[in-house]
Amino acid sequence: MNNLLKDKNILIMGVANKWSIAWAIAEQSYRAGAKLSFSYYGEKSLRSLEKLTEGMKDVVFVECDVTKDQDIENTFNMLKERVGVIHGIAHCIAHAKTEELKGKFMDTSRDGYAMAHDISVYSLISISKYAKPLMTEGGSIITLTYYGGEKVIPNYNVMGVAKAALDASVKYLAVDLGKDNIRVNNISAGPIRTLAGKGISHFDQMLKAFEEKSPMGRLVDPAEVGKTALFLFSDLSSGVTGETIHVDCGYNVIGI
Ligand SMILES: NC(=O)c1ccc[n+]([C@@H]2O[C@H](COP(=O)([O-])OP(=O)(O)OC[C@H]3O[C@@H](n4cnc5c(N)ncnc54)[C@H](O)[C@@H]3O)[C@@H](O)[C@H]2O)c1
C-alpha cells in the first residue's frame, strides 16, 4: 500500500488531537505517499497538529472555521497557491451543544438544531463547492457519519438527524460532481473515544453495548477507518461514489 497515494494532495479537515479520526486518516494517507494539508479550528488544534506532524514533509496548515464562508473560500484560495491541485478531502467535522446530546430529542433548541446542521452538514456542501475548481484531475471527498443517522441511538439526538442529512448530502453531491470525476463517499464509523465522542452523554455505555453486540466482539480501531479512507482516496475505489461504507465491526447488521 506504500505508493497508493503517491503524488496526491490530500486535505485533512478536523484534527483536534491524536485521538481524532482525522488524524488516523492522515497517518494512513501519509504512509501511502500523500502530501498533506490540514485545516484546523482554533489555536489548540494547531498546536496539536504542529506536534503530530513533526517529521512529516511538505505539510500545509490553514485555519478554517466552517461556520464562516470567508474562511472556506480563503482555505481553497490558499491551497490553490500552495498546492495547486487537490485530489482528496477528508471532512471530519461535527459539533453540537453538549446539552443537546442528552435527554429527549424533542427538547432540541432551534439554535442548537441550526448549529449542529451548519457545522456538521452544510460545511460539506460548501467545501465541495469550493474544492471543485481545484480537483482538476478528478477527486475523492470523504466524510464521516454514524449509525445514529440511520437508527435511534439514545442521547445522539440532533446529531443523529444531522448525520441523516449528511448521508443524503453525500448522495446529492455525488450526483453533482460525478461527471467531473469527483467522487463523494461516507464512512460510518463505530463509536470511538474522541473529543467529539466524549461530548455524548453516557458514551461509555454506548461503547460497552457496541463491544458486546458487534459481530466481531470488539471496538473499531481508528486506523481501520484510516485504511478505508485510503481505499476511498485511491484508484482502488475508482467506481465508487455516493456510498456509505460501515467500518463498525458489523454492528449495523444486527437486529437484536
Ligand atoms: N468518535 C466517534 O465515535 C465517531 C463515530 C462516527 C463518526 N464520527 C464523526 O467523525 C468526525 C470526527 O470526529 P472525531 O470523533 O474524530 O472527534 P474530534 O473532536 O477529534 O473531531 C471533531 C473536529 O471537528 C472540528 N470542528 C468543530 N467545530 C468546527 C468548526 N466550526 N469549524 C471547523 N472545525 C470544527 C473540531 O475542531 C475537531 O477537530 C465527526 O464528524 C464525528 O461525528 C465520530
PDB file of C-alpha atoms and ligand atoms in Angstrom:
ATOM      1  CA  MET A   1       0.000   0.000   0.000  1.00  0.00           C
ATOM      2  CA  ASN A   2       3.073   2.183   0.133  1.00  0.00           C
ATOM      3  CA  ASN A   3       2.560   4.196  -3.039  1.00  0.00           C
ATOM      4  CA  LEU A   4      -1.209   4.127  -3.291  1.00  0.00           C
ATOM      5  CA  LEU A   5      -1.429   7.907  -2.868  1.00  0.00           C
ATOM      6  CA  LYS A   6       1.900   8.908  -4.382  1.00  0.00           C
ATOM      7  CA  ASP A   7       1.783  12.483  -5.791  1.00  0.00           C
ATOM      8  CA  LYS A   8      -1.720  13.013  -4.409  1.00  0.00           C
ATOM      9  CA  ASN A   9      -2.527  16.169  -2.466  1.00  0.00           C
ATOM     10  CA  ILE A  10      -4.930  15.409   0.333  1.00  0.00           C
ATOM     11  CA  LEU A  11      -6.656  17.938   2.593  1.00  0.00           C
ATOM     12  CA  ILE A  12      -7.476  16.664   6.080  1.00  0.00           C
ATOM     13  CA  MET A  13     -10.091  18.728   7.933  1.00  0.00           C
ATOM     14  CA  GLY A  14     -10.805  18.136  11.625  1.00  0.00           C
ATOM     15  CA  VAL A  15      -7.718  17.063  13.539  1.00  0.00           C
ATOM     16  CA  ALA A  16      -8.148  18.280  17.126  1.00  0.00           C
ATOM     17  CA  ASN A  17      -5.637  15.910  18.733  1.00  0.00           C
ATOM     18  CA  LYS A  18      -4.049  12.477  18.381  1.00  0.00           C
ATOM     19  CA  TRP A  19      -7.356  10.729  19.106  1.00  0.00           C
ATOM     20  CA  SER A  20      -9.170  12.447  16.217  1.00  0.00           C
ATOM     21  CA  ILE A  21     -10.351  10.097  13.477  1.00  0.00           C
ATOM     22  CA  ALA A  22      -8.987  12.699  11.055  1.00  0.00           C
ATOM     23  CA  TRP A  23      -5.507  12.021  12.420  1.00  0.00           C
ATOM     24  CA  ALA A  24      -5.865   8.278  11.788  1.00  0.00           C
ATOM     25  CA  ILE A  25      -6.813   9.121   8.187  1.00  0.00           C
ATOM     26  CA  ALA A  26      -3.847  11.494   7.909  1.00  0.00           C
ATOM     27  CA  GLU A  27      -1.415   8.835   9.147  1.00  0.00           C
ATOM     28  CA  GLN A  28      -2.619   6.213   6.667  1.00  0.00           C
ATOM     29  CA  SER A  29      -2.620   8.715   3.808  1.00  0.00           C
ATOM     30  CA  TYR A  30       0.896   9.941   4.580  1.00  0.00           C
ATOM     31  CA  ARG A  31       2.216   6.385   4.766  1.00  0.00           C
ATOM     32  CA  ALA A  32       0.718   5.771   1.329  1.00  0.00           C
ATOM     33  CA  GLY A  33       2.708   8.672  -0.103  1.00  0.00           C
ATOM     34  CA  ALA A  34       0.203  11.571   0.016  1.00  0.00           C
ATOM     35  CA  LYS A  35       1.205  15.178   0.508  1.00  0.00           C
ATOM     36  CA  LEU A  36      -0.954  16.511   3.318  1.00  0.00           C
ATOM     37  CA  SER A  37      -2.619  19.828   4.006  1.00  0.00           C
ATOM     38  CA  PHE A  38      -4.557  20.344   7.204  1.00  0.00           C
ATOM     39  CA  SER A  39      -7.303  22.782   8.026  1.00  0.00           C
ATOM     40  CA  TYR A  40      -7.706  23.411  11.727  1.00  0.00           C
ATOM     41  CA  TYR A  41     -10.153  25.118  14.047  1.00  0.00           C
ATOM     42  CA  GLY A  42      -8.585  27.085  16.907  1.00  0.00           C
ATOM     43  CA  GLU A  43      -5.053  27.544  18.215  1.00  0.00           C
ATOM     44  CA  LYS A  44      -5.189  24.417  20.379  1.00  0.00           C
ATOM     45  CA  SER A  45      -5.734  22.233  17.324  1.00  0.00           C
ATOM     46  CA  LEU A  46      -2.886  23.986  15.502  1.00  0.00           C
ATOM     47  CA  ARG A  47      -0.522  23.281  18.409  1.00  0.00           C
ATOM     48  CA  SER A  48      -1.534  19.589  18.396  1.00  0.00           C
ATOM     49  CA  LEU A  49      -1.080  19.411  14.646  1.00  0.00           C
ATOM     50  CA  GLU A  50       2.364  21.006  14.749  1.00  0.00           C
ATOM     51  CA  LYS A  51       3.449  18.384  17.260  1.00  0.00           C
ATOM     52  CA  LEU A  52       1.816  15.459  15.473  1.00  0.00           C
ATOM     53  CA  THR A  53       3.264  16.347  12.067  1.00  0.00           C
ATOM     54  CA  GLU A  54       6.839  16.880  13.258  1.00  0.00           C
ATOM     55  CA  GLY A  55       8.952  14.922  10.786  1.00  0.00           C
ATOM     56  CA  MET A  56       6.324  14.946   8.025  1.00  0.00           C
ATOM     57  CA  LYS A  57       7.468  16.636   4.823  1.00  0.00           C
ATOM     58  CA  ASP A  58       5.714  19.452   2.899  1.00  0.00           C
ATOM     59  CA  VAL A  59       2.801  19.918   5.300  1.00  0.00           C
ATOM     60  CA  VAL A  60       0.481  22.921   4.863  1.00  0.00           C
ATOM     61  CA  PHE A  61      -1.733  24.343   7.638  1.00  0.00           C
ATOM     62  CA  VAL A  62      -4.691  26.619   7.122  1.00  0.00           C
ATOM     63  CA  GLU A  63      -7.167  27.927   9.679  1.00  0.00           C
ATOM     64  CA  CYS A  64     -10.811  27.285   8.829  1.00  0.00           C
ATOM     65  CA  ASP A  65     -13.894  27.835  10.919  1.00  0.00           C
ATOM     66  CA  VAL A  66     -16.530  26.182   8.724  1.00  0.00           C
ATOM     67  CA  THR A  67     -19.290  28.458  10.029  1.00  0.00           C
ATOM     68  CA  LYS A  68     -17.582  31.279   8.077  1.00  0.00           C
ATOM     69  CA  ASP A  69     -17.951  31.292   4.272  1.00  0.00           C
ATOM     70  CA  GLN A  70     -14.927  33.573   4.037  1.00  0.00           C
ATOM     71  CA  ASP A  71     -12.741  31.038   5.875  1.00  0.00           C
ATOM     72  CA  ILE A  72     -13.769  28.255   3.492  1.00  0.00           C
ATOM     73  CA  GLU A  73     -13.092  30.454   0.477  1.00  0.00           C
ATOM     74  CA  ASN A  74      -9.721  31.558   1.898  1.00  0.00           C
ATOM     75  CA  THR A  75      -8.782  27.936   2.594  1.00  0.00           C
ATOM     76  CA  PHE A  76      -9.157  26.937  -1.032  1.00  0.00           C
ATOM     77  CA  ASN A  77      -7.553  30.158  -2.343  1.00  0.00           C
ATOM     78  CA  MET A  78      -4.572  29.454  -0.138  1.00  0.00           C
ATOM     79  CA  LEU A  79      -4.415  25.804  -1.222  1.00  0.00           C
ATOM     80  CA  LYS A  80      -4.582  26.856  -4.862  1.00  0.00           C
ATOM     81  CA  GLU A  81      -1.431  28.915  -4.313  1.00  0.00           C
ATOM     82  CA  ARG A  82       0.385  26.395  -2.132  1.00  0.00           C
ATOM     83  CA  VAL A  83      -0.507  23.018  -3.687  1.00  0.00           C
ATOM     84  CA  GLY A  84      -2.419  23.815  -6.902  1.00  0.00           C
ATOM     85  CA  VAL A  85      -4.410  20.626  -7.412  1.00  0.00           C
ATOM     86  CA  ILE A  86      -6.301  18.724  -4.707  1.00  0.00           C
ATOM     87  CA  HIS A  87      -7.033  15.017  -5.122  1.00  0.00           C
ATOM     88  CA  GLY A  88      -8.749  14.194  -1.858  1.00  0.00           C
ATOM     89  CA  ILE A  89     -10.509  15.748   1.129  1.00  0.00           C
ATOM     90  CA  ALA A  90     -11.365  14.141   4.456  1.00  0.00           C
ATOM     91  CA  HIS A  91     -14.182  16.126   6.060  1.00  0.00           C
ATOM     92  CA  CYS A  92     -14.089  15.026   9.721  1.00  0.00           C
ATOM     93  CA  ILE A  93     -16.040  17.850  11.309  1.00  0.00           C
ATOM     94  CA  ALA A  94     -19.113  17.809  13.503  1.00  0.00           C
ATOM     95  CA  HIS A  95     -20.373  19.704  16.509  1.00  0.00           C
ATOM     96  CA  ALA A  96     -23.489  20.051  18.668  1.00  0.00           C
ATOM     97  CA  LYS A  97     -24.020  21.745  22.011  1.00  0.00           C
ATOM     98  CA  THR A  98     -23.388  19.326  24.882  1.00  0.00           C
ATOM     99  CA  GLU A  99     -26.877  19.999  26.276  1.00  0.00           C
ATOM    100  CA  GLU A 100     -28.404  18.702  23.025  1.00  0.00           C
ATOM    101  CA  LEU A 101     -26.591  15.365  23.359  1.00  0.00           C
ATOM    102  CA  LYS A 102     -28.634  14.151  26.311  1.00  0.00           C
ATOM    103  CA  GLY A 103     -32.262  13.775  27.302  1.00  0.00           C
ATOM    104  CA  LYS A 104     -35.080  13.942  24.785  1.00  0.00           C
ATOM    105  CA  PHE A 105     -34.643  14.808  21.118  1.00  0.00           C
ATOM    106  CA  MET A 106     -37.851  16.838  21.210  1.00  0.00           C
ATOM    107  CA  ASP A 107     -36.155  19.304  23.554  1.00  0.00           C
ATOM    108  CA  THR A 108     -33.675  20.282  20.824  1.00  0.00           C
ATOM    109  CA  SER A 109     -33.471  24.079  20.645  1.00  0.00           C
ATOM    110  CA  ARG A 110     -33.891  25.993  17.396  1.00  0.00           C
ATOM    111  CA  ASP A 111     -30.384  27.421  17.514  1.00  0.00           C
ATOM    112  CA  GLY A 112     -28.911  24.080  18.649  1.00  0.00           C
ATOM    113  CA  TYR A 113     -30.533  22.401  15.646  1.00  0.00           C
ATOM    114  CA  ALA A 114     -29.231  25.090  13.286  1.00  0.00           C
ATOM    115  CA  MET A 115     -25.730  24.984  14.748  1.00  0.00           C
ATOM    116  CA  ALA A 116     -25.405  21.191  14.521  1.00  0.00           C
ATOM    117  CA  HIS A 117     -26.520  21.222  10.882  1.00  0.00           C
ATOM    118  CA  ASP A 118     -24.423  24.241   9.927  1.00  0.00           C
ATOM    119  CA  ILE A 119     -21.166  22.800  11.258  1.00  0.00           C
ATOM    120  CA  SER A 120     -21.752  19.105  10.602  1.00  0.00           C
ATOM    121  CA  VAL A 121     -23.639  19.138   7.282  1.00  0.00           C
ATOM    122  CA  TYR A 122     -23.650  22.467   5.459  1.00  0.00           C
ATOM    123  CA  SER A 123     -19.870  22.600   5.755  1.00  0.00           C
ATOM    124  CA  LEU A 124     -19.541  19.535   3.492  1.00  0.00           C
ATOM    125  CA  ILE A 125     -21.703  21.182   0.836  1.00  0.00           C
ATOM    126  CA  SER A 126     -19.775  24.437   0.905  1.00  0.00           C
ATOM    127  CA  ILE A 127     -16.387  22.695   0.999  1.00  0.00           C
ATOM    128  CA  SER A 128     -17.324  20.546  -2.004  1.00  0.00           C
ATOM    129  CA  LYS A 129     -18.287  23.647  -3.968  1.00  0.00           C
ATOM    130  CA  TYR A 130     -15.032  25.485  -3.268  1.00  0.00           C
ATOM    131  CA  ALA A 131     -12.937  22.336  -3.735  1.00  0.00           C
ATOM    132  CA  LYS A 132     -14.307  21.528  -7.214  1.00  0.00           C
ATOM    133  CA  PRO A 133     -12.159  24.045  -9.169  1.00  0.00           C
ATOM    134  CA  LEU A 134      -9.030  22.593  -7.521  1.00  0.00           C
ATOM    135  CA  MET A 135      -9.957  18.978  -8.298  1.00  0.00           C
ATOM    136  CA  THR A 136      -8.958  19.267 -11.949  1.00  0.00           C
ATOM    137  CA  GLU A 137      -7.533  15.742 -12.062  1.00  0.00           C
ATOM    138  CA  GLY A 138     -10.620  14.155 -10.505  1.00  0.00           C
ATOM    139  CA  GLY A 139     -11.023  13.780  -6.766  1.00  0.00           C
ATOM    140  CA  SER A 140     -12.370  11.945  -3.779  1.00  0.00           C
ATOM    141  CA  ILE A 141     -14.260  13.650  -0.966  1.00  0.00           C
ATOM    142  CA  ILE A 142     -14.882  11.632   2.186  1.00  0.00           C
ATOM    143  CA  THR A 143     -16.987  12.446   5.213  1.00  0.00           C
ATOM    144  CA  LEU A 144     -17.665  10.615   8.474  1.00  0.00           C
ATOM    145  CA  THR A 145     -21.087   9.566   9.613  1.00  0.00           C
ATOM    146  CA  TYR A 146     -22.526   7.431  12.391  1.00  0.00           C
ATOM    147  CA  TYR A 147     -25.254   4.774  12.704  1.00  0.00           C
ATOM    148  CA  GLY A 148     -27.308   7.248  14.788  1.00  0.00           C
ATOM    149  CA  GLY A 149     -28.361   8.808  11.467  1.00  0.00           C
ATOM    150  CA  GLU A 150     -29.988   5.512  10.425  1.00  0.00           C
ATOM    151  CA  LYS A 151     -31.459   4.281  13.709  1.00  0.00           C
ATOM    152  CA  VAL A 152     -32.281   5.933  17.022  1.00  0.00           C
ATOM    153  CA  ILE A 153     -29.357   5.935  19.445  1.00  0.00           C
ATOM    154  CA  PRO A 154     -30.171   7.314  22.910  1.00  0.00           C
ATOM    155  CA  ASN A 155     -28.654  10.772  23.545  1.00  0.00           C
ATOM    156  CA  TYR A 156     -27.330  11.160  20.000  1.00  0.00           C
ATOM    157  CA  ASN A 157     -30.440  13.243  19.268  1.00  0.00           C
ATOM    158  CA  VAL A 158     -29.853  16.237  16.997  1.00  0.00           C
ATOM    159  CA  MET A 159     -26.540  14.817  15.816  1.00  0.00           C
ATOM    160  CA  GLY A 160     -28.403  11.736  14.534  1.00  0.00           C
ATOM    161  CA  VAL A 161     -30.701  13.953  12.494  1.00  0.00           C
ATOM    162  CA  ALA A 162     -27.676  15.921  11.253  1.00  0.00           C
ATOM    163  CA  LYS A 163     -25.979  12.651  10.219  1.00  0.00           C
ATOM    164  CA  ALA A 164     -29.122  11.629   8.283  1.00  0.00           C
ATOM    165  CA  ALA A 165     -28.886  14.963   6.443  1.00  0.00           C
ATOM    166  CA  LEU A 166     -25.177  14.386   5.886  1.00  0.00           C
ATOM    167  CA  ASP A 167     -25.875  10.910   4.459  1.00  0.00           C
ATOM    168  CA  ALA A 168     -28.373  12.380   1.993  1.00  0.00           C
ATOM    169  CA  SER A 169     -25.988  15.239   1.132  1.00  0.00           C
ATOM    170  CA  VAL A 170     -23.308  12.723   0.149  1.00  0.00           C
ATOM    171  CA  LYS A 171     -25.674  11.268  -2.453  1.00  0.00           C
ATOM    172  CA  TYR A 172     -26.730  14.650  -3.867  1.00  0.00           C
ATOM    173  CA  LEU A 173     -23.114  15.833  -4.031  1.00  0.00           C
ATOM    174  CA  ALA A 174     -22.080  12.569  -5.716  1.00  0.00           C
ATOM    175  CA  VAL A 175     -24.577  13.336  -8.486  1.00  0.00           C
ATOM    176  CA  ASP A 176     -23.497  16.987  -8.828  1.00  0.00           C
ATOM    177  CA  LEU A 177     -19.806  16.115  -9.069  1.00  0.00           C
ATOM    178  CA  GLY A 178     -19.782  12.669 -10.692  1.00  0.00           C
ATOM    179  CA  LYS A 179     -19.296  13.872 -14.284  1.00  0.00           C
ATOM    180  CA  ASP A 180     -16.218  15.807 -13.134  1.00  0.00           C
ATOM    181  CA  ASN A 181     -14.789  12.517 -11.867  1.00  0.00           C
ATOM    182  CA  ILE A 182     -15.101  13.766  -8.302  1.00  0.00           C
ATOM    183  CA  ARG A 183     -16.408  11.034  -6.008  1.00  0.00           C
ATOM    184  CA  VAL A 184     -18.142  11.681  -2.692  1.00  0.00           C
ATOM    185  CA  ASN A 185     -18.384   8.927  -0.093  1.00  0.00           C
ATOM    186  CA  ASN A 186     -19.202   8.376   3.513  1.00  0.00           C
ATOM    187  CA  ILE A 187     -17.595   6.211   6.179  1.00  0.00           C
ATOM    188  CA  SER A 188     -19.902   5.169   9.003  1.00  0.00           C
ATOM    189  CA  ALA A 189     -17.533   4.531  11.890  1.00  0.00           C
ATOM    190  CA  GLY A 190     -18.379   2.609  15.039  1.00  0.00           C
ATOM    191  CA  PRO A 191     -18.088   4.610  18.277  1.00  0.00           C
ATOM    192  CA  ILE A 192     -14.535   5.722  19.010  1.00  0.00           C
ATOM    193  CA  ARG A 193     -13.286   7.522  22.115  1.00  0.00           C
ATOM    194  CA  THR A 194     -12.540  11.037  20.805  1.00  0.00           C
ATOM    195  CA  LEU A 195     -13.193  14.574  21.990  1.00  0.00           C
ATOM    196  CA  ALA A 196     -16.444  14.696  19.984  1.00  0.00           C
ATOM    197  CA  GLY A 197     -17.475  11.226  21.198  1.00  0.00           C
ATOM    198  CA  LYS A 198     -16.980  12.178  24.829  1.00  0.00           C
ATOM    199  CA  GLY A 199     -19.496  15.012  24.393  1.00  0.00           C
ATOM    200  CA  ILE A 200     -22.314  12.441  24.057  1.00  0.00           C
ATOM    201  CA  SER A 201     -23.994  11.612  27.346  1.00  0.00           C
ATOM    202  CA  HIS A 202     -23.338   8.019  28.535  1.00  0.00           C
ATOM    203  CA  PHE A 203     -20.805   7.479  25.755  1.00  0.00           C
ATOM    204  CA  ASP A 204     -19.081   4.741  27.794  1.00  0.00           C
ATOM    205  CA  GLN A 205     -22.350   2.756  27.855  1.00  0.00           C
ATOM    206  CA  MET A 206     -22.537   3.102  24.084  1.00  0.00           C
ATOM    207  CA  LEU A 207     -19.038   1.688  23.744  1.00  0.00           C
ATOM    208  CA  LYS A 208     -19.825  -1.201  26.063  1.00  0.00           C
ATOM    209  CA  ALA A 209     -23.054  -2.138  24.260  1.00  0.00           C
ATOM    210  CA  PHE A 210     -21.247  -1.922  20.948  1.00  0.00           C
ATOM    211  CA  GLU A 211     -18.427  -4.170  22.092  1.00  0.00           C
ATOM    212  CA  GLU A 212     -20.896  -6.760  23.396  1.00  0.00           C
ATOM    213  CA  LYS A 213     -23.153  -6.813  20.331  1.00  0.00           C
ATOM    214  CA  SER A 214     -20.870  -6.252  17.368  1.00  0.00           C
ATOM    215  CA  PRO A 215     -20.292  -9.446  15.343  1.00  0.00           C
ATOM    216  CA  MET A 216     -16.545  -9.027  15.772  1.00  0.00           C
ATOM    217  CA  GLY A 217     -16.932  -8.583  19.530  1.00  0.00           C
ATOM    218  CA  ARG A 218     -14.703  -5.537  19.764  1.00  0.00           C
ATOM    219  CA  LEU A 219     -14.454  -1.809  19.189  1.00  0.00           C
ATOM    220  CA  VAL A 220     -13.268  -0.252  15.950  1.00  0.00           C
ATOM    221  CA  ASP A 221      -9.661   0.865  15.752  1.00  0.00           C
ATOM    222  CA  PRO A 222      -9.376   4.400  14.272  1.00  0.00           C
ATOM    223  CA  ALA A 223      -6.637   3.034  11.979  1.00  0.00           C
ATOM    224  CA  GLU A 224      -9.321   0.838  10.380  1.00  0.00           C
ATOM    225  CA  VAL A 225     -11.270   3.959   9.454  1.00  0.00           C
ATOM    226  CA  GLY A 226      -7.995   5.389   8.141  1.00  0.00           C
ATOM    227  CA  LYS A 227      -7.439   2.357   5.928  1.00  0.00           C
ATOM    228  CA  THR A 228     -10.945   2.601   4.480  1.00  0.00           C
ATOM    229  CA  ALA A 229     -10.317   6.282   3.749  1.00  0.00           C
ATOM    230  CA  LEU A 230      -7.139   5.229   1.971  1.00  0.00           C
ATOM    231  CA  PHE A 231      -9.189   2.881  -0.230  1.00  0.00           C
ATOM    232  CA  LEU A 232     -11.683   5.661  -0.973  1.00  0.00           C
ATOM    233  CA  PHE A 233      -8.935   8.173  -1.807  1.00  0.00           C
ATOM    234  CA  SER A 234      -7.120   5.737  -4.046  1.00  0.00           C
ATOM    235  CA  ASP A 235      -7.762   4.428  -7.522  1.00  0.00           C
ATOM    236  CA  LEU A 236      -8.885   1.110  -5.971  1.00  0.00           C
ATOM    237  CA  SER A 237     -12.313   2.709  -5.438  1.00  0.00           C
ATOM    238  CA  SER A 238     -12.467   4.496  -8.825  1.00  0.00           C
ATOM    239  CA  GLY A 239     -16.043   3.316  -9.493  1.00  0.00           C
ATOM    240  CA  VAL A 240     -17.454   4.033  -6.019  1.00  0.00           C
ATOM    241  CA  THR A 241     -19.449   7.184  -5.287  1.00  0.00           C
ATOM    242  CA  GLY A 242     -22.452   8.234  -3.195  1.00  0.00           C
ATOM    243  CA  GLU A 243     -21.723   5.241  -0.981  1.00  0.00           C
ATOM    244  CA  THR A 244     -21.668   4.692   2.782  1.00  0.00           C
ATOM    245  CA  ILE A 245     -19.183   2.100   3.987  1.00  0.00           C
ATOM    246  CA  HIS A 246     -19.715   0.886   7.546  1.00  0.00           C
ATOM    247  CA  VAL A 247     -16.482   0.428   9.447  1.00  0.00           C
ATOM    248  CA  ASP A 248     -18.186  -0.821  12.570  1.00  0.00           C
ATOM    249  CA  CYS A 249     -17.143  -4.459  13.071  1.00  0.00           C
ATOM    250  CA  GLY A 250     -20.532  -5.381  11.561  1.00  0.00           C
ATOM    251  CA  TYR A 251     -22.661  -3.711  14.245  1.00  0.00           C
ATOM    252  CA  ASN A 252     -25.203  -2.349  11.729  1.00  0.00           C
ATOM    253  CA  VAL A 253     -26.288  -5.810  10.537  1.00  0.00           C
ATOM    254  CA  ILE A 254     -27.525  -6.879  13.972  1.00  0.00           C
ATOM    255  CA  GLY A 255     -31.307  -6.890  14.619  1.00  0.00           C
ATOM    256  CA  ILE A 256     -31.435  -7.825  18.290  1.00  0.00           C
TER     257      ILE A 256
HETATM  258  N1  LIG B   1     -15.977   9.353  17.664  1.00  0.00           N
HETATM  259  C1  LIG B   1     -16.953   8.610  17.192  1.00  0.00           C
HETATM  260  O1  LIG B   1     -17.443   7.698  17.858  1.00  0.00           O
HETATM  261  C2  LIG B   1     -17.470   8.840  15.797  1.00  0.00           C
HETATM  262  C3  LIG B   1     -18.205   7.820  15.155  1.00  0.00           C
HETATM  263  C4  LIG B   1     -18.703   8.045  13.877  1.00  0.00           C
HETATM  264  C5  LIG B   1     -18.478   9.270  13.259  1.00  0.00           C
HETATM  265  N2  LIG B   1     -17.776  10.244  13.916  1.00  0.00           N
HETATM  266  C6  LIG B   1     -17.569  11.527  13.223  1.00  0.00           C
HETATM  267  O2  LIG B   1     -16.185  11.695  12.965  1.00  0.00           O
HETATM  268  C7  LIG B   1     -15.953  13.090  12.752  1.00  0.00           C
HETATM  269  C8  LIG B   1     -14.705  13.495  13.522  1.00  0.00           C
HETATM  270  O3  LIG B   1     -14.975  13.444  14.912  1.00  0.00           O
HETATM  271  P1  LIG B   1     -13.999  12.769  15.984  1.00  0.00           P
HETATM  272  O4  LIG B   1     -14.784  11.733  16.685  1.00  0.00           O
HETATM  273  O5  LIG B   1     -12.713  12.422  15.366  1.00  0.00           O
HETATM  274  O6  LIG B   1     -13.822  13.928  17.058  1.00  0.00           O
HETATM  275  P2  LIG B   1     -12.849  15.213  17.139  1.00  0.00           P
HETATM  276  O7  LIG B   1     -13.387  16.025  18.257  1.00  0.00           O
HETATM  277  O8  LIG B   1     -11.448  14.785  17.210  1.00  0.00           O
HETATM  278  O9  LIG B   1     -13.091  15.946  15.750  1.00  0.00           O
HETATM  279  C9  LIG B   1     -14.134  16.882  15.524  1.00  0.00           C
HETATM  280  C10 LIG B   1     -13.499  18.036  14.786  1.00  0.00           C
HETATM  281  O10 LIG B   1     -14.486  18.995  14.402  1.00  0.00           O
HETATM  282  C11 LIG B   1     -13.843  20.251  14.447  1.00  0.00           C
HETATM  283  N3  LIG B   1     -14.795  21.379  14.453  1.00  0.00           N
HETATM  284  C12 LIG B   1     -15.795  21.622  15.340  1.00  0.00           C
HETATM  285  N4  LIG B   1     -16.366  22.808  15.046  1.00  0.00           N
HETATM  286  C13 LIG B   1     -15.711  23.302  13.936  1.00  0.00           C
HETATM  287  C14 LIG B   1     -15.829  24.495  13.157  1.00  0.00           C
HETATM  288  N5  LIG B   1     -16.748  25.445  13.439  1.00  0.00           N
HETATM  289  N6  LIG B   1     -15.004  24.658  12.100  1.00  0.00           N
HETATM  290  C15 LIG B   1     -14.070  23.731  11.785  1.00  0.00           C
HETATM  291  N7  LIG B   1     -13.896  22.585  12.503  1.00  0.00           N
HETATM  292  C16 LIG B   1     -14.717  22.393  13.561  1.00  0.00           C
HETATM  293  C17 LIG B   1     -13.052  20.187  15.735  1.00  0.00           C
HETATM  294  O11 LIG B   1     -12.052  21.206  15.785  1.00  0.00           O
HETATM  295  C18 LIG B   1     -12.467  18.778  15.648  1.00  0.00           C
HETATM  296  O12 LIG B   1     -11.213  18.810  15.004  1.00  0.00           O
HETATM  297  C19 LIG B   1     -17.221  13.798  13.166  1.00  0.00           C
HETATM  298  O13 LIG B   1     -17.991  14.074  12.011  1.00  0.00           O
HETATM  299  C20 LIG B   1     -17.935  12.757  14.003  1.00  0.00           C
HETATM  300  O14 LIG B   1     -19.328  12.943  14.068  1.00  0.00           O
HETATM  301  C21 LIG B   1     -17.276  10.047  15.151  1.00  0.00           C
END
